[in-house]
Coordinates of N, CA and C in Angstrom, one line a residue:
M765 N 17.8 289.3 89.5 CA 18.9 288.2 88.3 C 19.4 287.0 88.2
V766 N 20.0 286.5 89.5 CA 20.1 284.8 89.3 C 18.7 284.3 89.4
N767 N 17.2 284.4 89.6 CA 16.6 284.5 89.4 C 16.4 283.8 88.1
F768 N 16.6 285.3 87.5 CA 16.3 284.5 85.9 C 17.0 283.8 85.8
F769 N 18.6 283.9 85.5 CA 19.7 282.3 85.5 C 18.8 281.4 85.7
K770 N 18.3 281.3 86.8 CA 17.9 279.8 87.7 C 16.8 279.1 86.8
N771 N 15.7 280.5 86.4 CA 14.2 280.0 85.8 C 14.2 279.9 84.2
R772 N 15.1 280.6 83.9 CA 14.9 280.7 81.9 C 16.7 280.7 81.4
S773 N 17.6 279.4 82.2 CA 19.0 279.1 81.4 C 18.4 277.9 80.3
Y774 N 17.4 277.4 81.3 CA 17.2 276.0 80.1 C 16.6 276.4 78.5
E775 N 15.9 277.9 78.5 CA 15.4 278.1 77.5 C 16.3 278.8 76.4
A776 N 17.1 279.3 77.0 CA 18.7 279.9 76.9 C 19.5 278.9 76.3
V777 N 19.3 277.8 76.7 CA 20.5 276.6 76.0 C 20.1 276.4 74.9
K778 N 18.8 276.6 75.3 CA 17.2 275.9 74.2 C 17.7 276.6 72.8
F779 N 17.8 277.8 72.7 CA 17.9 278.5 72.0 C 19.3 278.5 70.9
L780 N 20.3 278.1 72.1 CA 21.9 278.0 71.4 C 22.0 276.8 70.6
V781 N 21.5 275.9 71.2 CA 21.8 274.6 70.8 C 20.8 274.5 69.4
T782 N 19.8 275.3 69.1 CA 19.0 275.1 68.0 C 19.5 276.2 66.6
Q783 N 20.2 276.9 67.6 CA 21.3 278.1 66.9 C 22.8 276.6 66.2
V784 N 23.1 276.2 66.5 CA 24.1 275.4 66.3 C 23.9 274.4 65.3
A785 N 22.2 273.1 65.6 CA 21.8 272.0 64.5 C 21.4 273.4 63.0
I786 N 21.0 274.6 63.6 CA 20.6 275.5 62.1 C 21.9 275.7 61.8
S787 N 23.0 276.3 62.2 CA 24.3 276.5 61.9 C 24.8 275.4 61.0
I788 N 25.0 274.4 61.0 CA 24.8 272.6 60.7 C 24.3 273.2 59.5
F789 N 22.8 273.2 59.8 CA 22.1 272.8 58.1 C 22.9 274.2 56.8
G790 N 22.8 275.3 57.9 CA 22.8 276.8 56.7 C 24.6 276.3 56.3
L791 N 25.7 276.0 57.0 CA 27.2 275.7 56.5 C 27.2 274.3 55.8
V792 N 26.2 273.0 55.3 CA 26.3 271.9 54.8 C 25.4 272.8 52.9
L793 N 24.5 273.6 53.7 CA 24.2 273.8 52.6 C 25.4 275.1 51.6
S794 N 25.7 275.9 52.4 CA 26.8 277.1 51.6 C 27.6 276.3 51.0
L795 N 28.2 274.5 51.8 CA 29.6 274.0 50.9 C 29.3 273.6 50.0
A796 N 27.6 273.2 49.3 CA 27.2 273.0 48.7 C 27.4 273.1 47.3
C797 N 26.9 274.8 47.7 CA 26.7 275.9 46.8 C 28.1 276.4 46.2
E798 N 29.1 276.1 47.4 CA 30.6 277.2 47.1 C 31.0 275.8 46.1
L799 N 30.8 274.3 46.4 CA 31.6 273.6 45.2 C 30.7 273.4 44.2
A800 N 30.3 273.8 44.5 CA 29.1 274.5 43.0 C 29.3 275.4 42.0
K801 N 30.2 276.1 43.1 CA 30.6 277.5 42.4 C 29.9 278.6 42.0
N802 N 28.5 278.2 42.9 CA 27.1 279.2 42.4 C 26.9 280.4 43.6
D803 N 27.6 281.2 43.5 CA 27.5 282.6 44.1 C 25.9 282.7 44.9
A804 N 25.1 283.2 43.4 CA 24.0 283.9 43.6 C 22.9 282.5 44.8
L805 N 22.9 280.9 44.5 CA 22.6 280.2 45.3 C 23.0 279.5 46.1
Q806 N 24.2 280.2 46.9 CA 25.1 279.9 48.0 C 23.7 280.9 48.8
L807 N 24.2 282.8 48.6 CA 23.1 283.6 49.2 C 21.9 283.0 49.2
A808 N 21.2 282.3 47.9 CA 20.0 282.2 48.8 C 19.7 281.1 49.7
C809 N 20.2 279.6 49.5 CA 20.8 279.0 50.4 C 20.8 279.6 51.9
S810 N 21.8 280.6 52.5 CA 22.1 281.4 53.7 C 20.8 281.8 53.8
I811 N 19.7 283.0 52.9 CA 18.6 283.3 53.3 C 17.6 282.4 54.4
F812 N 17.4 281.6 53.0 CA 16.7 280.3 53.4 C 16.6 280.0 54.7
A813 N 18.0 279.2 54.3 CA 18.7 278.9 56.2 C 18.5 279.8 57.4
I814 N 18.3 281.2 57.4 CA 18.6 282.5 58.1 C 16.9 282.9 58.5
L815 N 16.2 282.6 57.6 CA 14.7 282.6 57.8 C 14.3 282.1 58.8
F816 N 14.8 280.3 57.8 CA 14.1 278.7 58.8 C 15.0 278.8 60.3
Y817 N 16.1 279.5 60.5 CA 16.0 279.7 62.1 C 15.8 281.3 62.9
M818 N 15.4 281.9 62.0 CA 14.9 283.0 62.9 C 13.1 282.3 63.3
F819 N 12.2 281.5 62.3 CA 11.1 281.5 62.8 C 11.2 280.2 63.7
L820 N 12.3 279.3 63.8 CA 12.3 278.4 65.2 C 12.6 279.5 66.6
I821 N 13.0 280.4 66.5 CA 13.2 281.0 67.4 C 12.4 281.9 67.6
Y822 N 11.8 282.0 66.9 CA 10.7 283.4 67.1 C 8.9 282.1 67.8
T823 N 8.6 281.2 67.0 CA 8.1 280.1 67.9 C 8.3 279.4 68.7
S824 N 9.6 279.1 69.4 CA 9.8 278.8 70.6 C 9.5 279.9 72.0
A825 N 9.7 281.1 71.4 CA 10.4 282.2 72.4 C 8.4 282.2 72.0
W826 N 7.3 282.1 71.5 CA 6.1 282.3 71.5 C 5.2 281.3 72.4
D827 N 6.1 280.3 72.1 CA 5.8 279.4 73.3 C 5.9 279.2 75.0
I828 N 7.0 280.1 74.7 CA 7.5 280.6 76.3 C 6.7 281.4 76.7
G829 N 6.5 282.9 75.7 CA 5.2 283.3 76.3 C 4.1 283.3 76.6
S830 N 3.8 282.3 75.3 CA 2.5 281.7 75.8 C 1.4 281.4 76.9
K831 N 3.1 280.1 77.8 CA 3.1 279.5 79.0 C 3.2 280.5 79.7
D832 N 3.9 281.3 80.1 CA 3.8 282.4 81.1 C 2.2 283.7 80.9
H833 N 1.6 283.0 80.3 CA 0.4 284.3 79.5 C -0.5 284.5 81.0
I834 N -1.0 283.2 80.9 CA -1.9 282.4 82.2 C -1.5 283.1 83.9
P835 N -0.5 282.6 84.3 CA -0.5 283.4 85.4 C 0.0 284.7 85.0
V836 N 0.7 285.7 84.4 CA 0.5 286.8 84.4 C -0.8 287.4 84.7
Q837 N -1.8 286.8 83.7 CA -3.0 286.7 83.7 C -4.2 287.7 84.8
Y838 N -3.5 286.6 85.9 CA -4.4 286.3 87.0 C -3.7 286.7 87.5
G839 N -2.1 287.2 87.7 CA -1.3 288.1 88.5 C -0.8 286.8 89.2
H840 N -0.5 285.9 89.2 CA 0.6 284.8 89.6 C 1.9 284.6 89.5
K841 N 2.5 285.7 88.5 CA 3.3 285.5 87.5 C 3.6 287.2 87.4
P842 N 5.2 287.9 87.7 CA 5.0 289.3 87.4 C 5.4 289.7 86.2
N843 N 4.1 290.2 85.1 CA 4.5 290.6 84.1 C 5.8 291.6 83.5
Q844 N 6.4 290.8 82.8 CA 7.9 291.4 82.6 C 8.2 290.2 81.2
P845 N 7.5 291.9 79.9 CA 7.6 292.1 78.4 C 9.1 291.9 77.8
L846 N 10.1 291.8 78.3 CA 11.3 291.9 78.6 C 11.9 290.3 78.3
T847 N 11.2 289.7 78.8 CA 12.0 288.3 79.7 C 12.3 287.9 78.4
G848 N 11.9 288.3 77.1 CA 12.4 287.7 75.6 C 13.3 288.0 75.2
L849 N 13.5 289.6 75.5 CA 15.0 290.6 75.8 C 15.8 289.4 76.0
Y850 N 16.7 289.4 76.8 CA 16.9 288.4 78.1 C 17.1 287.2 77.7
I851 N 16.3 287.0 77.3 CA 16.5 285.0 76.7 C 17.3 285.3 75.8
G852 N 17.2 286.0 74.4 CA 17.5 286.3 73.8 C 19.3 286.9 74.0
L853 N 19.4 287.7 74.7 CA 20.6 288.0 75.4 C 21.4 287.1 76.0
L854 N 21.1 286.4 76.9 CA 21.5 285.1 77.2 C 21.7 284.1 76.1
A855 N 20.8 283.7 75.7 CA 21.1 283.1 74.2 C 22.4 283.3 73.9
N856 N 23.4 284.7 73.3 CA 23.6 284.9 72.4 C 25.1 285.5 73.0
S857 N 24.7 285.2 74.5 CA 26.2 285.1 75.2 C 27.5 285.0 74.2
L858 N 27.1 283.6 74.4 CA 28.4 283.3 73.5 C 29.0 284.1 72.3
N859 N 28.2 283.8 71.4 CA 28.1 284.7 70.3 C 29.0 286.6 70.1
F860 N 28.1 286.8 71.1 CA 29.2 288.5 71.7 C 30.7 288.4 72.1
L861 N 30.5 287.0 72.8 CA 32.3 287.2 73.7 C 33.4 287.4 72.0
L862 N 32.4 285.7 70.8 CA 33.1 286.0 70.1 C 33.5 286.3 69.1
A863 N 32.4 287.6 69.1 CA 31.9 289.0 68.0 C 33.5 289.4 68.5
L864 N 33.8 290.1 69.9 CA 34.5 290.8 70.7 C 35.7 290.2 70.4
G865 N 36.3 288.9 70.6 CA 37.6 288.5 69.9 C 37.8 288.2 68.9
F866 N 36.5 288.4 68.5 CA 37.3 288.7 66.4 C 37.9 290.2 66.3
S867 N 36.9 291.1 67.2 CA 36.6 292.4 67.2 C 38.5 293.3 67.2
L868 N 38.8 292.2 68.9 CA 40.2 292.6 69.1 C 41.7 292.3 68.2
G869 N 41.1 291.1 67.9 CA 42.3 290.6 66.9 C 42.3 291.1 65.4
S870 N 41.6 292.0 64.5 CA 40.9 293.0 64.3 C 41.1 294.5 64.1
W871 N 41.1 294.8 65.7 CA 41.8 296.3 66.2 C 43.5 296.0 66.1
F872 N 43.9 294.7 67.6 CA 45.1 295.2 67.5 C 46.2 294.3 66.2
Q873 N 46.2 294.8 65.2 CA 46.7 294.5 63.9 C 47.9 293.8 64.5
G874 N 48.8 294.9 65.2 CA 50.2 294.6 65.2 C 50.8 293.4 66.3
S875 N 49.8 292.7 66.7 CA 50.3 291.5 67.6 C 50.1 290.1 67.4
D876 N 50.5 289.3 66.7 CA 50.6 288.3 66.8 C 50.0 287.6 67.1
A877 N 49.8 287.6 68.9 CA 48.8 286.8 69.5 C 47.2 287.2 69.0
M878 N 47.3 288.4 68.9 CA 45.8 289.1 69.2 C 45.3 288.8 68.0
V879 N 46.1 289.1 66.9 CA 45.6 288.8 65.3 C 45.1 286.6 65.1
S880 N 46.0 286.2 66.1 CA 45.5 284.7 66.2 C 44.5 283.6 67.2
F881 N 44.1 284.8 68.3 CA 43.4 285.1 69.2 C 42.0 285.4 68.2
G882 N 41.4 286.2 67.0 CA 40.2 286.7 66.6 C 40.7 286.5 65.7
T883 N 41.2 285.5 65.4 CA 40.7 284.1 64.0 C 40.0 283.2 64.6
L884 N 41.0 282.5 65.4 CA 40.1 281.6 66.1 C 38.6 282.3 66.7
C885 N 38.7 282.9 67.1 CA 37.1 283.5 67.5 C 36.5 283.7 66.3
G886 N 36.5 283.9 65.7 CA 35.9 284.4 63.8 C 35.4 283.0 62.9
T887 N 36.8 281.6 63.0 CA 35.9 280.8 63.2 C 35.6 280.0 64.2
I888 N 35.2 279.8 65.2 CA 34.3 279.1 66.0 C 33.2 280.0 66.1
A889 N 33.1 281.3 65.5 CA 31.4 281.7 65.0 C 31.0 281.8 64.2
M890 N 31.9 281.3 63.2 CA 31.3 280.9 61.9 C 31.2 279.6 62.1
F891 N 31.2 278.5 62.8 CA 30.7 277.0 63.0 C 29.5 277.9 63.8
I892 N 29.4 278.1 64.6 CA 28.4 278.5 65.6 C 27.1 279.4 65.0
Q893 N 27.4 280.1 63.8 CA 26.3 280.5 63.1 C 26.7 280.8 61.3
G894 N 26.5 279.0 61.6 CA 27.2 278.9 59.7 C 26.3 279.5 58.4
M895 N 24.0 279.6 59.1 CA 23.5 279.8 58.4 C 23.9 281.4 58.0
Y896 N 24.7 282.3 58.4 CA 25.4 283.4 57.5 C 26.5 283.4 56.9
S897 N 26.9 282.3 56.9 CA 28.2 281.9 55.6 C 27.8 282.4 54.4
G898 N 26.6 281.9 54.3 CA 26.4 282.7 52.4 C 26.4 284.4 52.3
V899 N 26.0 284.9 53.0 CA 25.6 286.1 53.3 C 27.5 286.8 53.6
L900 N 28.3 286.6 55.0 CA 29.0 286.8 55.0 C 30.3 286.5 53.9
A901 N 29.4 285.6 52.9 CA 30.9 285.5 51.8 C 30.4 286.6 50.5
L902 N 30.1 287.6 50.6 CA 29.4 288.9 50.2 C 30.2 289.5 50.3
E903 N 31.1 290.0 48.8 CA 32.1 291.0 48.4 C 31.4 292.1 48.7
V904 N 32.1 292.9 49.1 CA 31.1 294.7 49.6 C 32.7 295.5 48.8
E905 N 32.2 296.8 48.8 CA 33.4 298.0 48.2 C 33.6 298.5 49.2
M906 N 34.5 299.1 49.3 CA 34.7 299.5 50.4 C 36.3 300.8 50.9
G907 N 35.6 301.1 49.3 CA 36.4 302.7 49.3 C 37.9 301.9 48.7
A908 N 38.4 302.6 50.0 CA 40.2 303.4 49.5 C 40.8 300.9 49.9
E909 N 40.0 300.4 50.3 CA 40.2 299.1 50.7 C 39.9 298.5 49.5
G910 N 39.9 299.2 48.6 CA 38.5 297.6 47.7 C 37.4 296.4 48.1
L911 N 37.8 295.9 47.7 CA 36.4 294.8 48.0 C 37.7 293.9 48.8
M912 N 35.7 293.2 49.7 CA 36.0 293.0 50.8 C 35.1 292.1 51.3
R913 N 35.1 290.8 52.1 CA 33.4 290.4 52.0 C 33.9 290.7 53.6
L914 N 32.5 290.5 54.0 CA 32.0 290.6 54.8 C 32.2 289.9 56.6
H915 N 32.5 289.1 56.2 CA 33.2 288.3 57.3 C 34.4 288.4 57.9
R916 N 35.2 289.9 56.9 CA 36.3 289.9 57.4 C 36.0 291.7 58.2
L917 N 34.7 291.7 58.5 CA 34.7 293.1 59.0 C 34.1 292.9 60.7
W918 N 35.1 293.6 61.1 CA 34.7 293.1 62.8 C 32.7 293.1 63.0
Y919 N 32.1 294.7 62.6 CA 31.1 294.8 63.1 C 30.0 293.9 62.8
M920 N 30.4 292.9 61.2 CA 29.7 291.8 61.0 C 28.7 291.3 62.2
Y921 N 30.0 290.5 63.5 CA 29.4 289.4 64.2 C 28.9 290.4 65.4
F922 N 29.0 290.9 65.5 CA 27.9 292.0 65.6 C 26.1 292.0 65.9
L923 N 26.9 292.3 64.2 CA 25.1 292.7 64.0 C 24.5 291.2 63.6
I924 N 24.9 290.0 63.4 CA 24.3 288.9 63.0 C 23.4 288.8 64.2
T925 N 24.4 289.0 65.4 CA 23.2 289.0 67.0 C 21.8 289.1 66.3
T926 N 21.8 290.1 65.8 CA 20.4 291.4 66.0 C 19.7 290.4 66.1
P927 N 19.4 289.7 65.0 CA 18.0 289.5 64.9 C 17.5 288.2 65.2
A928 N 18.1 287.4 66.2 CA 17.3 286.2 66.9 C 16.9 287.0 68.3
I929 N 18.0 287.9 68.1 CA 17.2 288.6 69.4 C 16.6 289.8 69.4
L930 N 15.5 289.9 67.9 CA 14.5 290.6 67.7 C 13.9 289.6 68.2
M931 N 13.8 289.0 67.6 CA 13.3 287.2 67.0 C 12.5 286.6 68.2
S932 N 13.3 286.8 69.5 CA 13.4 286.2 70.9 C 12.6 287.0 71.5
S933 N 12.3 288.7 71.6 CA 11.7 289.4 72.0 C 10.3 289.5 71.7
L934 N 10.4 289.8 70.4 CA 8.6 289.2 69.6 C 8.3 288.6 69.6
G935 N 8.5 287.1 69.8 CA 8.2 286.2 69.7 C 7.8 285.9 71.3
Y936 N 8.1 286.8 72.6 CA 8.1 286.2 74.0 C 6.8 287.0 74.1
Y937 N 6.4 288.4 73.4 CA 5.8 289.4 74.2 C 4.6 289.2 73.0
F938 N 4.8 288.2 72.0 CA 3.4 288.0 71.0 C 2.6 286.6 71.9
G939 N 3.5 286.0 72.8 CA 2.7 284.8 73.3 C 2.3 285.7 74.5
L940 N 3.1 286.0 74.8 CA 2.8 286.7 76.3 C 2.0 287.4 76.1
K941 N 0.9 288.1 75.0 CA -0.6 288.8 75.0 C -0.8 287.9 74.3
D942 N -1.0 286.8 74.3 CA -1.6 285.7 73.2 C -2.1 286.2 72.1
M943 N -1.2 286.4 71.0 CA -1.6 287.3 69.8 C -0.6 286.0 68.7
R944 N -1.0 286.2 67.5 CA -0.2 285.7 66.6 C -0.8 286.3 64.8
F945 N 1.0 285.9 64.0 CA 0.5 286.8 63.1 C -0.4 286.8 62.2
I946 N 0.1 285.0 62.2 CA -1.5 283.8 61.0 C -1.9 282.9 61.8
K947 N -2.7 283.8 60.9 CA -4.5 283.1 61.5 C -4.2 281.2 61.5
F948 N -3.5 281.3 60.2 CA -3.8 279.3 59.9 C -3.0 279.0 61.4
F949 N -2.1 279.9 62.2 CA -2.3 278.7 63.3 C -2.5 278.8 64.4
D950 N -4.0 279.7 64.1 CA -4.7 279.6 65.3 C -6.0 278.3 64.6
A951 N -6.0 277.6 63.7 CA -6.9 276.8 63.4 C -6.9 275.5 64.5
K952 N -8.2 275.2 64.3 CA -9.0 274.3 64.9 C -9.5 273.0 64.3
P953 N -9.2 271.4 64.8 CA -9.6 270.5 63.7 C -10.7 271.1 64.1
N954 N -11.6 270.0 62.8 CA -13.5 269.7 63.0 C -14.0 268.7 63.3
N955 N -14.7 268.7 63.9 CA -15.1 267.4 64.7 C -16.6 266.4 64.0
K956 N -16.7 268.0 63.4 CA -18.0 267.7 62.9 C -18.0 266.4 61.8
K957 N -19.6 265.8 62.0 CA -19.4 264.0 61.5 C -20.2 264.0 59.8

């Protein structure tokens, strides 16, 4: 496990930096749509930012898996197809901690300190996961509680980490197997005169 942290922490940090960059992009788009009072456009921009983030995570993980393809194929490195999952979990560990902090604030409403701590964690989580801000601004019917925005539900902060972990896992696996979804990415330059 120590070797994994030593060898793969750079990739996890790279994923986290990508997340923060796309988060700022998503927050700017969401803020612009909110100022324009256009909820549909805000949701569309948020979905676009999420898809762009998933594409970046997938391609980064695919590159990591592709670099491991040859050493694994010739037995110089052990075959560990779950490496992408572990990198994704490591990269999202801060997101999980913030989700846990927000959840504690939601569960212990009687304690002002816990509510304040949960609010702080939720604010930081929204900043570093800003690409989801348009989706989390949606209102859903919660039965007796009435309409509630998704960003107030504690489990949403756990759910929004799932796509990045899934893309990291898939990207690494397909890179390790040297498989691509789209042949366009396999295009080679035409050197004929």
